[in-house]
Coordinates of C-alpha atoms in Angstrom, one line a residue:
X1 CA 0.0 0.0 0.0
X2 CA 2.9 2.4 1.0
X3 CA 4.6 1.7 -2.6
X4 CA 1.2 3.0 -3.9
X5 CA 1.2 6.0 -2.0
X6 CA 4.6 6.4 -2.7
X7 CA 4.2 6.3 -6.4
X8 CA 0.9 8.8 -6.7
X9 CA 2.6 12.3 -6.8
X10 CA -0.7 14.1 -5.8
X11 CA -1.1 11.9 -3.0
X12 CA 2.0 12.7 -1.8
X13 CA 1.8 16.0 -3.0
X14 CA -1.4 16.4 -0.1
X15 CA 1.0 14.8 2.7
X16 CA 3.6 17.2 2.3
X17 CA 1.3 19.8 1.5
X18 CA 0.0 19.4 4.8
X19 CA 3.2 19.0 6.7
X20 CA 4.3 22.3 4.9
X21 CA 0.9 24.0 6.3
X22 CA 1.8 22.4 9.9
X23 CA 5.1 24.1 9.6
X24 CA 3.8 27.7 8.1
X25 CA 1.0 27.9 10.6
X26 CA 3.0 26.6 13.9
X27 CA 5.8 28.9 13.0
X28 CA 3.1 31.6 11.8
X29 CA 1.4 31.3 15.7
X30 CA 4.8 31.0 17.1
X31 CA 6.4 34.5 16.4
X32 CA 2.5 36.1 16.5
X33 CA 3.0 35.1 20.5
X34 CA 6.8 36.3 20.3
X35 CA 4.9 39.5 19.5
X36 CA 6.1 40.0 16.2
X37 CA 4.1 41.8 13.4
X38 CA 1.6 39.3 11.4
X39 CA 3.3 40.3 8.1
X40 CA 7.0 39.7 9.8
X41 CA 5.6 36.5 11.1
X42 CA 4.4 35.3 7.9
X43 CA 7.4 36.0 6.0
X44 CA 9.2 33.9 9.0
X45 CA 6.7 31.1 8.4
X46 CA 7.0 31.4 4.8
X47 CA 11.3 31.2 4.9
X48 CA 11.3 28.2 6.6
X49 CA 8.1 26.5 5.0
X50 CA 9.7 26.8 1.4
X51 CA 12.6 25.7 2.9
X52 CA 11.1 22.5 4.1
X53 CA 8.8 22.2 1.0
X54 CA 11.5 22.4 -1.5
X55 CA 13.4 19.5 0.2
X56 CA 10.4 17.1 0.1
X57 CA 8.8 18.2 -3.0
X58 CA 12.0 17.5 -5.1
X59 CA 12.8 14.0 -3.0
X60 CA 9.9 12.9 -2.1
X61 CA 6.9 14.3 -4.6
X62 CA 8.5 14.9 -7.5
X63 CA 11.1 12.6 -6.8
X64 CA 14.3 14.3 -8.4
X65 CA 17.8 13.4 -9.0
X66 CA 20.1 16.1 -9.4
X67 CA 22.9 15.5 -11.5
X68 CA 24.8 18.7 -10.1
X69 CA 25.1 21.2 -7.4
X70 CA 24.1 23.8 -10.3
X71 CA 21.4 22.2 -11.5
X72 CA 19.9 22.0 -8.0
X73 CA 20.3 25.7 -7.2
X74 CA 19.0 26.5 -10.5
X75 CA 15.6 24.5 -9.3
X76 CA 15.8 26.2 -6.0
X77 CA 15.7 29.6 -7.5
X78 CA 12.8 28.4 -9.7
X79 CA 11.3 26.8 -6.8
X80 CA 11.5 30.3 -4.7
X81 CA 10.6 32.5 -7.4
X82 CA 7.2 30.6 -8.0
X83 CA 6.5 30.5 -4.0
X84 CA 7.3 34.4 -3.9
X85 CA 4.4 34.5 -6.2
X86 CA 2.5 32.8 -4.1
X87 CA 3.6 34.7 -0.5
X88 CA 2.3 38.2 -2.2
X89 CA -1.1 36.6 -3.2
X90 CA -1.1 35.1 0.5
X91 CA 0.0 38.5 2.2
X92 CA -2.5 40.2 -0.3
X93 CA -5.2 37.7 1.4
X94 CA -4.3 38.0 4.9
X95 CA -4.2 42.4 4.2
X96 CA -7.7 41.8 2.6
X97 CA -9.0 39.0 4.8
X98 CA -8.4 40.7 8.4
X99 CA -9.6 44.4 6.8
X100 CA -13.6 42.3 7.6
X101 CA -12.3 40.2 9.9
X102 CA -9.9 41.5 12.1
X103 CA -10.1 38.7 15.0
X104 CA -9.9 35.7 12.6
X105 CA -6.5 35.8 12.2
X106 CA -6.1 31.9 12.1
X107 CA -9.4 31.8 9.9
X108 CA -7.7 34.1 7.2
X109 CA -4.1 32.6 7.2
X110 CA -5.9 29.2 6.9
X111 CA -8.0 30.4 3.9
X112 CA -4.9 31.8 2.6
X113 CA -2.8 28.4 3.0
X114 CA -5.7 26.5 0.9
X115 CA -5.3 29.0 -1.9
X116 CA -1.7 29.0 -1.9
X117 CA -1.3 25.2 -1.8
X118 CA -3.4 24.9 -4.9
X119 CA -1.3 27.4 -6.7
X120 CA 1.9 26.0 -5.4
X121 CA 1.2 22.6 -7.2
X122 CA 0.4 23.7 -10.3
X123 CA 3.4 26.2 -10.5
X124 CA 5.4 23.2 -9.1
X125 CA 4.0 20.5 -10.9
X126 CA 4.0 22.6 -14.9
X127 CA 7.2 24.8 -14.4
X128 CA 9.3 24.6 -11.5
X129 CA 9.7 20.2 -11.1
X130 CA 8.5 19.8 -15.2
X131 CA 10.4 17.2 -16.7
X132 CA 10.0 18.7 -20.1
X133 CA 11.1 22.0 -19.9
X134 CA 14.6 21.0 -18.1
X135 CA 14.9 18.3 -21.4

């Protein structure tokens, strides 16, 4: 069953999707009660969440080889750019999203995160990790 799993990238895709979320939001909630701004502390969460996402996407989702150093930076500026994309149409939520509800601050960033997951695949899945354009 595991090798099935294993072998469905959107499966996997929705695991590590959801791990990535886990680590956005805890970090997210975790500088909120260090008392830092709610756009610093999304651009905290978002750092290390791309960080982490990149890593399983290419290993585990996508599952990539690299055959050099280059070639994996290369991907990793790809990678970024796309999720910078996606950070602006999520800090563009959040601005929007607590302007009518100004207490919901979990509500919005997890509104956000659903949006932003969606779009992270498809950017992933058609540009960044696309066998075809690297060929």
């Amino acid at each position: 069953m595991w090798q099935k799993i294993k072998n469905n990238e959107i499966i996997m895709y929705l695991i590590f999707g959801v791990l990535t979320t886990v680590v956005n939001i805890v970090s997210f909630q975790v500088f909120l009660f260090l008392h830092c701004p709610i756009m610093v502390s999304n651009v905290i969460a978002w750092i290390l969440s791309v960080l982490f996402a990149f890593v399983t996407n290419a290993k585990y989702v996508f599952q990539k080889t690299y055959t050099s150093k280059r070639e994996q930076i290369k991907e990793f500026a790809s990678f970024t750019s796309s999720r910078i994309v996606t950070l602006v149409l999520e800090m563009i939520i959040l601005e929007i999203g607590l302007w009518f509800l100004p207490s919901a601050t979990l509500l919005v960033k997890i509104i956000a995160q659903v949006l932003v997951i969606i779009l992270n695949y498809l950017l992933s899945k058609f540009i960044v990790f696309n066998k075809k354009s690297r060929e």
